[in-house]
CSV table of C-alpha atoms in Angstrom, one decimal:
chain,number,residue,atom,x,y,z
A,1,UNK,CA,8.7,4.5,-14.5
A,2,UNK,CA,7.0,3.3,-11.5
A,3,UNK,CA,8.9,2.6,-8.0
A,4,UNK,CA,8.9,-1.2,-8.6
A,5,UNK,CA,10.4,-0.8,-12.0
A,6,UNK,CA,13.2,1.3,-10.9
A,7,UNK,CA,13.9,-0.7,-7.7
A,8,UNK,CA,14.3,-3.8,-10.6
A,9,UNK,CA,16.7,-1.7,-12.5
A,10,UNK,CA,18.8,-0.8,-9.4
A,11,UNK,CA,19.0,-4.8,-8.5
A,12,UNK,CA,20.7,-5.3,-11.6
A,13,UNK,CA,22.7,-2.6,-12.1
A,14,UNK,CA,25.9,-3.9,-10.3
A,15,UNK,CA,25.5,-7.2,-12.7
A,16,UNK,CA,25.5,-5.0,-15.9
A,17,UNK,CA,28.5,-2.8,-14.4
A,18,UNK,CA,30.5,-6.2,-13.5
A,19,UNK,CA,30.0,-7.7,-16.7
A,20,UNK,CA,30.7,-4.8,-18.6
A,21,UNK,CA,33.8,-4.2,-16.6
A,22,UNK,CA,35.0,-7.7,-17.2
A,23,UNK,CA,34.2,-7.3,-21.1
A,24,UNK,CA,36.7,-4.3,-21.1
A,25,UNK,CA,39.4,-5.9,-19.2
A,26,UNK,CA,39.3,-9.1,-22.0
A,27,UNK,CA,39.4,-6.4,-24.7
A,28,UNK,CA,42.3,-4.5,-23.3
A,29,UNK,CA,44.0,-7.5,-22.5
A,30,UNK,CA,43.7,-9.1,-25.9
A,31,UNK,CA,45.0,-5.7,-27.4
A,32,UNK,CA,48.1,-5.5,-25.5
A,33,UNK,CA,51.2,-6.8,-27.2
A,34,UNK,CA,53.5,-6.7,-24.3
A,35,UNK,CA,52.0,-7.2,-20.6
A,36,UNK,CA,53.9,-5.2,-17.8
A,37,UNK,CA,53.8,-6.5,-14.2
A,38,UNK,CA,51.7,-3.4,-13.2
A,39,UNK,CA,49.1,-4.1,-15.9
A,40,UNK,CA,48.7,-7.7,-14.6
A,41,UNK,CA,48.2,-6.4,-11.1
A,42,UNK,CA,45.5,-3.9,-12.7
A,43,UNK,CA,44.0,-6.8,-14.3
A,44,UNK,CA,43.7,-9.1,-11.3
A,45,UNK,CA,42.2,-6.0,-9.5
A,46,UNK,CA,39.6,-5.4,-12.2
A,47,UNK,CA,38.5,-9.3,-12.4
A,48,UNK,CA,38.1,-9.0,-8.7
A,49,UNK,CA,36.0,-5.7,-8.4
A,50,UNK,CA,33.9,-7.1,-11.2
A,51,UNK,CA,33.3,-10.5,-9.6
A,52,UNK,CA,32.5,-8.7,-6.5
A,53,UNK,CA,29.8,-6.5,-8.5
A,54,UNK,CA,28.2,-9.5,-10.0
A,55,UNK,CA,27.9,-11.1,-7.1
A,56,UNK,CA,26.4,-8.4,-5.4
A,57,UNK,CA,23.8,-8.0,-8.1
A,58,UNK,CA,22.8,-11.8,-7.7
A,59,UNK,CA,22.5,-11.5,-4.0
A,60,UNK,CA,20.4,-8.4,-4.4
A,61,UNK,CA,18.0,-10.1,-6.8
A,62,UNK,CA,17.6,-13.1,-4.6
A,63,UNK,CA,16.8,-11.2,-1.2
A,64,UNK,CA,14.2,-8.8,-3.5
A,65,UNK,CA,11.3,-8.6,-1.0
A,66,UNK,CA,8.1,-10.2,-2.3
A,67,UNK,CA,5.5,-8.0,-3.2
A,68,UNK,CA,1.9,-9.0,-2.8
A,69,UNK,CA,0.0,-9.6,-5.9
A,70,UNK,CA,-2.4,-6.5,-6.5
A,71,UNK,CA,-5.0,-6.3,-8.6
A,72,UNK,CA,-7.3,-3.4,-10.1
A,73,UNK,CA,-10.4,-3.0,-8.3
A,74,UNK,CA,-13.6,-3.2,-10.1
A,75,UNK,CA,-15.7,0.1,-9.8
A,76,UNK,CA,-15.4,4.0,-10.9
A,77,UNK,CA,-13.3,6.4,-9.1
A,78,UNK,CA,-15.4,8.9,-7.0
A,79,UNK,CA,-15.6,11.3,-4.1
A,80,UNK,CA,-19.3,11.3,-2.5
A,81,UNK,CA,-19.5,13.7,0.7
A,82,UNK,CA,-22.9,14.3,2.3
A,83,UNK,CA,-23.9,18.2,1.5
A,84,UNK,CA,-25.3,18.8,4.7
A,85,UNK,CA,-22.6,18.4,7.1
A,86,UNK,CA,-20.7,21.1,8.6
A,87,UNK,CA,-17.8,22.8,6.5
A,88,UNK,CA,-15.1,21.7,9.5
A,89,UNK,CA,-16.5,18.2,9.0
A,90,UNK,CA,-16.2,18.3,5.5
A,91,UNK,CA,-12.8,19.4,5.3
A,92,UNK,CA,-11.8,16.7,8.3
A,93,UNK,CA,-13.3,14.0,5.8
A,94,UNK,CA,-11.6,15.3,2.8
A,95,UNK,CA,-8.3,15.7,4.7
A,96,UNK,CA,-8.2,12.3,6.3
A,97,UNK,CA,-9.8,10.3,3.2
A,98,UNK,CA,-6.9,12.1,1.0
A,99,UNK,CA,-4.3,11.0,3.4
A,100,UNK,CA,-5.2,7.6,3.6
A,101,UNK,CA,-5.7,7.0,-0.1
A,102,UNK,CA,-2.2,8.6,-0.9
A,103,UNK,CA,0.0,6.9,1.8
A,104,UNK,CA,-1.7,3.7,2.4
A,105,UNK,CA,-2.5,1.0,0.0
A,106,UNK,CA,-6.1,1.9,0.5
A,107,UNK,CA,-8.0,2.4,-2.6
A,108,UNK,CA,-11.8,2.6,-1.4
A,109,UNK,CA,-13.1,4.3,1.6
A,110,UNK,CA,-16.5,4.3,3.4
A,111,UNK,CA,-17.2,6.3,6.6
A,112,UNK,CA,-20.2,5.2,8.4
A,113,UNK,CA,-21.3,7.5,11.5
A,114,UNK,CA,-24.4,7.0,13.3
A,115,UNK,CA,-25.8,4.5,10.6
A,116,UNK,CA,-25.3,7.0,7.8
A,117,UNK,CA,-23.0,7.0,5.3
A,118,UNK,CA,-20.9,10.2,5.5
A,119,UNK,CA,-18.3,9.6,2.7
A,120,UNK,CA,-17.4,7.3,0.0
A,121,UNK,CA,-14.1,8.1,-2.0
A,122,UNK,CA,-11.5,6.3,-4.0
A,123,UNK,CA,-13.0,3.3,-6.2
A,124,UNK,CA,-16.6,3.0,-5.4
A,125,UNK,CA,-18.5,-0.1,-4.8
A,126,UNK,CA,-21.5,-0.9,-6.3
A,127,UNK,CA,-23.9,-0.1,-3.5
A,128,UNK,CA,-24.0,3.2,-2.0
A,129,UNK,CA,-25.8,1.7,1.4
A,130,UNK,CA,-24.0,0.0,4.3
A,131,UNK,CA,-25.8,-2.4,6.1
A,132,UNK,CA,-23.8,-3.8,8.8
A,133,UNK,CA,-22.9,-7.4,8.7
A,134,UNK,CA,-21.5,-9.4,11.6
A,135,UNK,CA,-18.1,-8.3,10.9
A,136,UNK,CA,-19.0,-4.9,11.0
A,137,UNK,CA,-21.1,-5.0,13.9
A,138,UNK,CA,-18.6,-6.4,15.9
A,139,UNK,CA,-16.4,-3.5,15.3
A,140,UNK,CA,-19.1,-1.1,16.3
A,141,UNK,CA,-19.7,-3.3,19.4
A,142,UNK,CA,-16.3,-3.9,20.8
A,143,UNK,CA,-15.0,-0.5,19.7
A,144,UNK,CA,-11.8,-2.5,18.5
A,145,UNK,CA,-10.3,-2.8,14.7
A,146,UNK,CA,-10.8,-5.6,12.7
A,147,UNK,CA,-8.1,-6.7,9.8
A,148,UNK,CA,-9.3,-8.8,7.1
A,149,UNK,CA,-6.0,-9.5,5.3
A,150,UNK,CA,-7.3,-11.4,2.8
A,151,UNK,CA,-11.0,-11.0,2.1
A,152,UNK,CA,-11.6,-13.7,-0.2
A,153,UNK,CA,-10.9,-16.4,2.4
A,154,UNK,CA,-13.5,-15.3,4.6
A,155,UNK,CA,-17.2,-16.2,4.3
A,156,UNK,CA,-18.1,-13.2,5.7
A,157,UNK,CA,-17.0,-11.0,2.7
A,158,UNK,CA,-20.7,-11.0,1.4
A,159,UNK,CA,-21.5,-8.1,3.7
A,160,UNK,CA,-19.2,-5.7,2.0
A,161,UNK,CA,-21.0,-5.2,-1.1
A,162,UNK,CA,-20.4,-1.6,-0.4
A,163,UNK,CA,-16.7,-2.0,-1.6
A,164,UNK,CA,-15.4,-3.0,-4.8
A,165,UNK,CA,-16.2,-6.7,-5.5
A,166,UNK,CA,-12.6,-8.1,-6.0
A,167,UNK,CA,-11.5,-5.9,-3.0
A,168,UNK,CA,-8.4,-8.0,-1.5
A,169,UNK,CA,-8.3,-6.7,2.3
A,170,UNK,CA,-10.2,-4.6,4.3
A,171,UNK,CA,-9.6,-2.9,7.5
A,172,UNK,CA,-12.6,-1.9,10.0
A,173,UNK,CA,-11.8,0.8,12.1
A,174,UNK,CA,-14.2,1.9,14.8
A,175,UNK,CA,-14.5,6.0,14.9
A,176,UNK,CA,-15.4,6.2,18.7
A,177,UNK,CA,-18.6,4.3,19.8
A,178,UNK,CA,-20.6,5.7,17.0
A,179,UNK,CA,-19.3,4.7,13.7
A,180,UNK,CA,-16.4,3.0,11.7
A,181,UNK,CA,-13.9,3.8,8.9
A,182,UNK,CA,-14.3,0.9,6.4
A,183,UNK,CA,-10.9,0.6,4.3
A,184,UNK,CA,-10.5,-1.6,1.4
A,185,UNK,CA,-7.1,-2.2,-0.3
A,186,UNK,CA,-6.0,-4.0,-3.9
A,187,UNK,CA,-3.6,-6.5,-2.5
A,188,UNK,CA,-3.8,-9.0,0.4
A,189,UNK,CA,-1.6,-8.7,3.6
A,190,UNK,CA,-0.5,-5.1,2.5
A,191,UNK,CA,-1.4,-3.0,5.4
A,192,UNK,CA,2.0,-2.7,7.8
A,193,UNK,CA,1.4,-2.3,11.6
A,194,UNK,CA,2.6,1.4,11.1
A,195,UNK,CA,-0.6,1.6,8.8
A,196,UNK,CA,-2.8,0.2,11.3
A,197,UNK,CA,-1.5,2.5,14.2
A,198,UNK,CA,-1.7,5.6,11.8
A,199,UNK,CA,-5.2,4.6,10.7
A,200,UNK,CA,-6.2,4.3,14.6
A,201,UNK,CA,-4.7,8.0,14.9
A,202,UNK,CA,-6.8,9.2,11.8
A,203,UNK,CA,-10.0,7.7,13.1
A,204,UNK,CA,-9.7,8.8,17.0
A,205,UNK,CA,-9.2,12.5,15.5
A,206,UNK,CA,-12.5,12.1,13.2
A,207,UNK,CA,-14.3,10.8,16.5
A,208,UNK,CA,-13.3,14.2,18.2
A,209,UNK,CA,-14.7,16.1,15.0
A,210,UNK,CA,-17.9,14.0,14.2
A,211,UNK,CA,-18.9,14.0,18.0
A,212,UNK,CA,-20.2,17.6,17.4
A,213,UNK,CA,-22.9,16.4,14.5
A,214,UNK,CA,-26.5,16.5,16.0
A,215,UNK,CA,-27.9,12.8,15.9
């Protein structure tokens, strides 16, 4: 069972328990020939508790957070790493990409450094080459990240042909002054501010490691 399915079950649990409790109280009342004062007080408390549980469940369902619509990205899963890199660099890239794929909504990763694609991982796009377009060039020139929250509304999305064609969101994160970390997500508006800060930290760490690579 997925995490979303588990949350749905938990949100409905008070309604189920409250309804079951009210039903059992009704059955108990029907089969009780003589009602005592203490039983009447117990029935009143039981009805109140059942009502509170049902109302709590209804409130939980109403305040359920909106989950962005996710899609299944088009492409094959893969892990491509340049073979001629130093072992320490390979290890660092593998570690960083694994963390991003397993701890954020990222589904596709491309690492570009000094005009060379060092890594592709996750769901791979149709092109293995990266020809920087206007958006990526701006990231490289300004050394500032760009987050495209809903890629399909941006005319410049055509430049990301190295990502799956139905990528929903993209982050272009500079790696120092010589490269960029390009991340593709399968849902729009899915990266949090905490995710962005963490991605920045990983990119800064990669910048230190990659700076030792000869041009």
